[in-house]
mmCIF file of C-alpha atoms in Angstrom:
data_model
loop_
_atom_site.group_PDB
_atom_site.id
_atom_site.type_symbol
_atom_site.label_atom_id
_atom_site.label_comp_id
_atom_site.label_asym_id
_atom_site.label_seq_id
_atom_site.Cartn_x
_atom_site.Cartn_y
_atom_site.Cartn_z
ATOM 1 C CA MET B 1 -27.619 44.978 24.613
ATOM 2 C CA VAL B 2 -30.848 44.607 22.777
ATOM 3 C CA GLY B 3 -34.481 44.047 23.595
ATOM 4 C CA MET B 4 -37.549 42.299 22.380
ATOM 5 C CA THR B 5 -41.204 43.091 22.093
ATOM 6 C CA GLU B 6 -43.652 41.562 24.528
ATOM 7 C CA ASP B 7 -45.822 39.951 21.845
ATOM 8 C CA ARG B 8 -42.958 38.044 20.175
ATOM 9 C CA PRO B 9 -40.679 36.942 23.015
ATOM 10 C CA GLU B 10 -39.243 33.887 21.276
ATOM 11 C CA SER B 11 -37.870 35.271 18.050
ATOM 12 C CA VAL B 12 -36.952 38.891 18.523
ATOM 13 C CA VAL B 13 -33.453 38.585 19.937
ATOM 14 C CA ARG B 14 -30.974 35.802 20.584
ATOM 15 C CA THR B 15 -30.891 35.721 24.399
ATOM 16 C CA TRP B 16 -28.646 32.642 24.774
ATOM 17 C CA GLY B 17 -31.003 31.188 27.379
ATOM 18 C CA ASN B 18 -31.145 34.291 29.579
ATOM 19 C CA GLN B 19 -34.319 35.002 31.518
ATOM 20 C CA HIS B 20 -34.355 38.627 30.355
ATOM 21 C CA ASP B 21 -35.979 39.921 27.189
ATOM 22 C CA TYR B 22 -32.558 41.245 26.134
ATOM 23 C CA LEU B 23 -29.037 39.892 25.764
ATOM 24 C CA PRO B 24 -26.688 41.170 28.508
ATOM 25 C CA ALA B 25 -23.420 42.738 27.400
ATOM 26 C CA ALA B 26 -21.262 39.726 28.240
ATOM 27 C CA GLY B 27 -23.951 37.165 27.393
ATOM 28 C CA ARG B 28 -24.716 36.388 31.062
ATOM 29 C CA ASP B 29 -25.299 38.674 34.042
ATOM 30 C CA PHE B 30 -22.535 37.083 36.099
ATOM 31 C CA LEU B 31 -20.025 37.778 33.295
ATOM 32 C CA LEU B 32 -20.788 41.513 33.168
ATOM 33 C CA PRO B 33 -17.891 42.533 35.478
ATOM 34 C CA GLY B 34 -15.485 41.044 32.932
ATOM 35 C CA TYR B 35 -17.072 42.614 29.865
ATOM 36 C CA ASP B 36 -14.722 45.585 29.577
ATOM 37 C CA LEU B 37 -11.707 43.297 29.927
ATOM 38 C CA LEU B 38 -13.083 41.161 27.071
ATOM 39 C CA VAL B 39 -13.509 44.286 24.954
ATOM 40 C CA ARG B 40 -9.859 45.172 25.502
ATOM 41 C CA LEU B 41 -8.657 41.634 24.753
ATOM 42 C CA LEU B 42 -10.603 41.607 21.478
ATOM 43 C CA GLY B 43 -9.191 44.977 20.440
ATOM 44 C CA VAL B 44 -12.638 46.547 20.138
ATOM 45 C CA GLY B 45 -11.421 49.878 21.504
ATOM 46 C CA ARG B 46 -9.974 50.743 18.100
ATOM 47 C CA VAL B 47 -13.358 50.004 16.548
ATOM 48 C CA TYR B 48 -15.041 52.404 18.957
ATOM 49 C CA ASP B 49 -12.460 55.086 18.168
ATOM 50 C CA THR B 50 -13.083 54.712 14.431
ATOM 51 C CA LEU B 51 -16.866 54.908 14.912
ATOM 52 C CA ILE B 52 -16.547 58.148 16.890
ATOM 53 C CA ALA B 53 -14.184 59.682 14.336
ATOM 54 C CA GLN B 54 -16.571 58.858 11.487
ATOM 55 C CA ALA B 55 -19.555 60.368 13.322
ATOM 56 C CA ASP B 56 -18.018 63.883 13.455
ATOM 57 C CA LEU B 57 -19.640 64.535 16.816
ATOM 58 C CA ALA B 58 -18.025 67.940 17.275
ATOM 59 C CA ALA B 59 -20.690 69.292 14.913
ATOM 60 C CA ALA B 60 -23.568 67.626 16.803
ATOM 61 C CA THR B 61 -25.812 69.150 19.451
ATOM 62 C CA ASP B 62 -28.028 66.189 20.432
ATOM 63 C CA ILE B 63 -26.617 62.655 20.274
ATOM 64 C CA LEU B 64 -28.404 59.352 20.836
ATOM 65 C CA GLU B 65 -26.713 56.025 21.481
ATOM 66 C CA ILE B 66 -28.779 52.845 21.274
ATOM 67 C CA GLY B 67 -27.527 49.783 23.132
ATOM 68 C CA CYS B 68 -24.861 51.661 25.080
ATOM 69 C CA GLY B 69 -23.950 48.708 27.321
ATOM 70 C CA THR B 70 -21.280 49.599 29.864
ATOM 71 C CA GLY B 71 -20.595 52.955 28.251
ATOM 72 C CA ASN B 72 -17.445 52.425 26.194
ATOM 73 C CA VAL B 73 -18.764 54.328 23.170
ATOM 74 C CA THR B 74 -20.610 56.754 25.457
ATOM 75 C CA ALA B 75 -17.365 57.786 27.158
ATOM 76 C CA ARG B 76 -15.705 58.420 23.809
ATOM 77 C CA ALA B 77 -18.701 60.390 22.556
ATOM 78 C CA ARG B 78 -18.595 62.544 25.700
ATOM 79 C CA GLN B 79 -14.935 63.351 25.023
ATOM 80 C CA ALA B 80 -15.539 64.092 21.343
ATOM 81 C CA ALA B 81 -18.538 66.358 21.953
ATOM 82 C CA PRO B 82 -18.314 67.825 25.464
ATOM 83 C CA SER B 83 -20.897 70.537 24.789
ATOM 84 C CA ALA B 84 -23.525 68.277 23.196
ATOM 85 C CA GLN B 85 -26.439 66.669 25.010
ATOM 86 C CA LEU B 86 -25.787 62.923 24.965
ATOM 87 C CA THR B 87 -28.536 60.361 25.580
ATOM 88 C CA ALA B 88 -27.431 56.748 26.099
ATOM 89 C CA THR B 89 -30.024 53.972 26.133
ATOM 90 C CA ASP B 90 -29.997 50.290 26.969
ATOM 91 C CA PRO B 91 -32.561 47.789 28.298
ATOM 92 C CA ASP B 92 -30.085 46.338 30.838
ATOM 93 C CA PRO B 93 -30.132 48.253 34.160
ATOM 94 C CA ARG B 94 -26.930 46.559 35.363
ATOM 95 C CA ALA B 95 -24.995 47.701 32.318
ATOM 96 C CA LEU B 96 -26.447 51.208 32.602
ATOM 97 C CA ALA B 97 -25.306 51.415 36.231
ATOM 98 C CA ARG B 98 -21.756 50.607 35.120
ATOM 99 C CA ALA B 99 -21.981 53.146 32.304
ATOM 100 C CA ARG B 100 -23.087 55.858 34.744
ATOM 101 C CA ARG B 101 -20.121 55.172 37.007
ATOM 102 C CA LYS B 102 -17.748 55.179 34.036
ATOM 103 C CA VAL B 103 -18.998 58.297 32.260
ATOM 104 C CA GLY B 104 -20.617 60.409 34.972
ATOM 105 C CA HIS B 105 -23.719 62.544 34.563
ATOM 106 C CA ALA B 106 -22.491 65.855 33.155
ATOM 107 C CA GLY B 107 -24.303 66.335 29.859
ATOM 108 C CA VAL B 108 -25.303 62.657 29.700
ATOM 109 C CA LEU B 109 -28.780 61.192 30.159
ATOM 110 C CA PHE B 110 -28.838 57.438 30.733
ATOM 111 C CA GLN B 111 -32.220 55.893 30.049
ATOM 112 C CA THR B 112 -33.590 52.364 30.104
ATOM 113 C CA ALA B 113 -35.067 51.835 26.643
ATOM 114 C CA TYR B 114 -35.299 49.350 23.794
ATOM 115 C CA ALA B 115 -34.067 50.339 20.355
ATOM 116 C CA GLN B 116 -37.393 49.371 18.810
ATOM 117 C CA ARG B 117 -39.383 51.541 21.269
ATOM 118 C CA LEU B 118 -37.503 54.801 21.703
ATOM 119 C CA PRO B 119 -39.261 57.163 24.170
ATOM 120 C CA PHE B 120 -38.249 60.340 22.368
ATOM 121 C CA ALA B 121 -39.978 62.945 20.224
ATOM 122 C CA ASP B 122 -39.687 63.032 16.451
ATOM 123 C CA GLY B 123 -36.561 64.832 15.283
ATOM 124 C CA ALA B 124 -34.990 65.044 18.750
ATOM 125 C CA PHE B 125 -31.415 64.194 17.664
ATOM 126 C CA ASP B 126 -28.919 65.069 14.954
ATOM 127 C CA ARG B 127 -26.618 62.064 15.512
ATOM 128 C CA ALA B 128 -27.208 58.466 16.551
ATOM 129 C CA LEU B 129 -24.707 55.706 17.317
ATOM 130 C CA SER B 130 -25.039 51.924 17.322
ATOM 131 C CA SER B 131 -22.164 49.597 18.165
ATOM 132 C CA MET B 132 -22.183 45.816 17.858
ATOM 133 C CA MET B 133 -25.842 45.254 18.733
ATOM 134 C CA LEU B 134 -28.086 45.200 15.658
ATOM 135 C CA HIS B 135 -26.987 41.676 14.683
ATOM 136 C CA HIS B 136 -28.741 40.330 17.789
ATOM 137 C CA LEU B 137 -32.148 41.459 16.465
ATOM 138 C CA ASP B 138 -34.169 39.447 14.009
ATOM 139 C CA ASP B 139 -34.963 41.121 10.696
ATOM 140 C CA GLU B 140 -38.405 42.405 11.685
ATOM 141 C CA VAL B 141 -37.320 44.029 14.938
ATOM 142 C CA LYS B 142 -34.120 45.318 13.383
ATOM 143 C CA ALA B 143 -36.276 47.057 10.798
ATOM 144 C CA THR B 144 -38.471 48.524 13.550
ATOM 145 C CA ALA B 145 -35.425 49.756 15.466
ATOM 146 C CA LEU B 146 -33.992 51.417 12.371
ATOM 147 C CA ARG B 147 -37.327 53.102 11.645
ATOM 148 C CA GLU B 148 -37.395 54.361 15.229
ATOM 149 C CA VAL B 149 -33.945 55.890 14.879
ATOM 150 C CA HIS B 150 -35.033 57.441 11.578
ATOM 151 C CA ARG B 151 -38.049 58.937 13.363
ATOM 152 C CA VAL B 152 -36.074 60.534 16.193
ATOM 153 C CA LEU B 153 -33.371 61.942 13.900
ATOM 154 C CA ARG B 154 -33.798 65.362 12.343
ATOM 155 C CA PRO B 155 -33.745 65.671 8.550
ATOM 156 C CA GLY B 156 -30.079 65.652 7.626
ATOM 157 C CA GLY B 157 -29.210 63.748 10.814
ATOM 158 C CA ARG B 158 -26.987 60.675 10.681
ATOM 159 C CA LEU B 159 -26.856 57.238 12.248
ATOM 160 C CA HIS B 160 -23.370 55.710 12.496
ATOM 161 C CA ILE B 161 -23.209 51.947 12.924
ATOM 162 C CA VAL B 162 -20.506 49.383 13.464
ATOM 163 C CA ASP B 163 -21.553 45.748 13.538
ATOM 164 C CA VAL B 164 -20.174 42.282 13.027
ATOM 165 C CA GLY B 165 -19.940 40.716 9.579
ATOM 166 C CA GLY B 166 -20.629 42.564 6.406
ATOM 167 C CA GLU B 167 -18.505 40.988 3.708
ATOM 168 C CA ALA B 168 -18.591 37.341 2.702
ATOM 169 C CA HIS B 169 -14.885 37.192 1.765
ATOM 170 C CA HIS B 170 -13.948 37.854 5.402
ATOM 171 C CA PRO B 171 -14.009 34.504 7.236
ATOM 172 C CA GLU B 172 -16.101 34.237 10.373
ATOM 173 C CA GLY B 173 -14.253 34.742 13.645
ATOM 174 C CA PHE B 174 -13.915 32.147 16.366
ATOM 175 C CA LEU B 175 -16.738 33.603 18.465
ATOM 176 C CA ALA B 176 -19.128 33.537 15.510
ATOM 177 C CA ARG B 177 -18.360 29.874 14.895
ATOM 178 C CA VAL B 178 -18.853 29.026 18.571
ATOM 179 C CA THR B 179 -22.193 30.831 18.831
ATOM 180 C CA GLY B 180 -23.421 29.658 15.425
ATOM 181 C CA HIS B 181 -24.317 33.182 14.267
ATOM 182 C CA ASP B 182 -24.072 33.753 10.513
ATOM 183 C CA HIS B 183 -22.637 37.242 10.803
ATOM 184 C CA ALA B 184 -21.534 37.513 7.187
ATOM 185 C CA LYS B 185 -25.041 36.881 5.904
ATOM 186 C CA ALA B 186 -26.660 39.191 8.467
ATOM 187 C CA GLY B 187 -24.151 41.934 7.706
ATOM 188 C CA ALA B 188 -24.698 41.607 3.971
ATOM 189 C CA ARG B 189 -28.407 42.342 4.515
ATOM 190 C CA LEU B 190 -27.874 45.317 6.797
ATOM 191 C CA PRO B 191 -27.440 48.038 4.138
ATOM 192 C CA GLU B 192 -30.741 46.983 2.564
ATOM 193 C CA CYS B 193 -32.463 47.106 5.972
ATOM 194 C CA ILE B 194 -31.038 50.575 6.572
ATOM 195 C CA ARG B 195 -32.283 51.854 3.217
ATOM 196 C CA GLU B 196 -35.723 50.313 3.719
ATOM 197 C CA ALA B 197 -36.006 52.325 6.953
ATOM 198 C CA GLY B 198 -35.694 55.518 4.887
ATOM 199 C CA PHE B 199 -31.979 56.248 5.149
ATOM 200 C CA ASP B 200 -29.351 56.831 2.531
ATOM 201 C CA CYS B 201 -26.679 54.272 3.400
ATOM 202 C CA GLU B 202 -22.951 54.127 2.755
ATOM 203 C CA VAL B 203 -20.581 51.322 3.753
ATOM 204 C CA LEU B 204 -17.460 53.022 5.101
ATOM 205 C CA GLY B 205 -15.193 50.027 5.510
ATOM 206 C CA THR B 206 -14.591 46.623 7.060
ATOM 207 C CA HIS B 207 -11.999 45.692 9.668
ATOM 208 C CA ARG B 208 -11.044 42.340 11.119
ATOM 209 C CA LEU B 209 -10.859 41.728 14.860
ATOM 210 C CA ARG B 210 -9.075 38.819 16.467
ATOM 211 C CA LEU B 211 -11.555 36.152 17.564
ATOM 212 C CA ALA B 212 -14.587 38.291 16.678
ATOM 213 C CA GLY B 213 -13.946 38.341 12.913
ATOM 214 C CA ALA B 214 -14.994 41.111 10.535
ATOM 215 C CA VAL B 215 -16.804 44.273 11.609
ATOM 216 C CA THR B 216 -18.220 46.817 9.178
ATOM 217 C CA PHE B 217 -18.879 50.550 9.528
ATOM 218 C CA TYR B 218 -21.981 52.209 8.025
ATOM 219 C CA ARG B 219 -23.153 55.801 7.681
ATOM 220 C CA ALA B 220 -26.922 56.202 7.401
ATOM 221 C CA ALA B 221 -28.241 59.690 6.646
ATOM 222 C CA ARG B 222 -31.829 60.819 6.963
ATOM 223 C CA PRO B 223 -32.599 62.762 3.763
ATOM 224 C CA VAL B 224 -33.374 66.428 4.169
ATOM 225 C CA ALA B 225 -36.445 66.199 1.931
#
């Protein structure tokens, strides 16, 4: 789930006609109960597992997740780093309620927040996670969100991202064609956006999901100096 700023409500995020200033996890509020089933049908669980493995959370003490949705990545992060403080954010209160029930409260803070307006101090985290949400933001707000994550990460901290698209030679999936989103083009621009926010960026690999098409993994590190 992703949000928009109050002064640019039309162009910040693709809301698919929703009345919110964010896109709900399943695209519509009434579809939210079926979101986790859709995730399983699309095979996204393997993507989440890969993201968590790449993030090396066992070495982290303070972890931030932006756009946590119903808590699928949050639950995996809690398992991977049981002693870390985990903060999971999303603008959708319905999705957060489901995430709380799924994950519980031990060592996890769930907070309503937009990625482009993170209510945290500078350098509060040493890891950040983003799964399948940045492509919903337009370029300007995506850049703001990435700068915000850069701000709240400590020097040497890392942001781990998985998002749709990323390589032009991977054909678009069925869902991308239905929604009209040019994921390949948006994904191709993402490394540049990450670097412009102040990160060192590495593309870790691209996988193909049934229906959803290609997804790409990125590691963004905040330089120490």
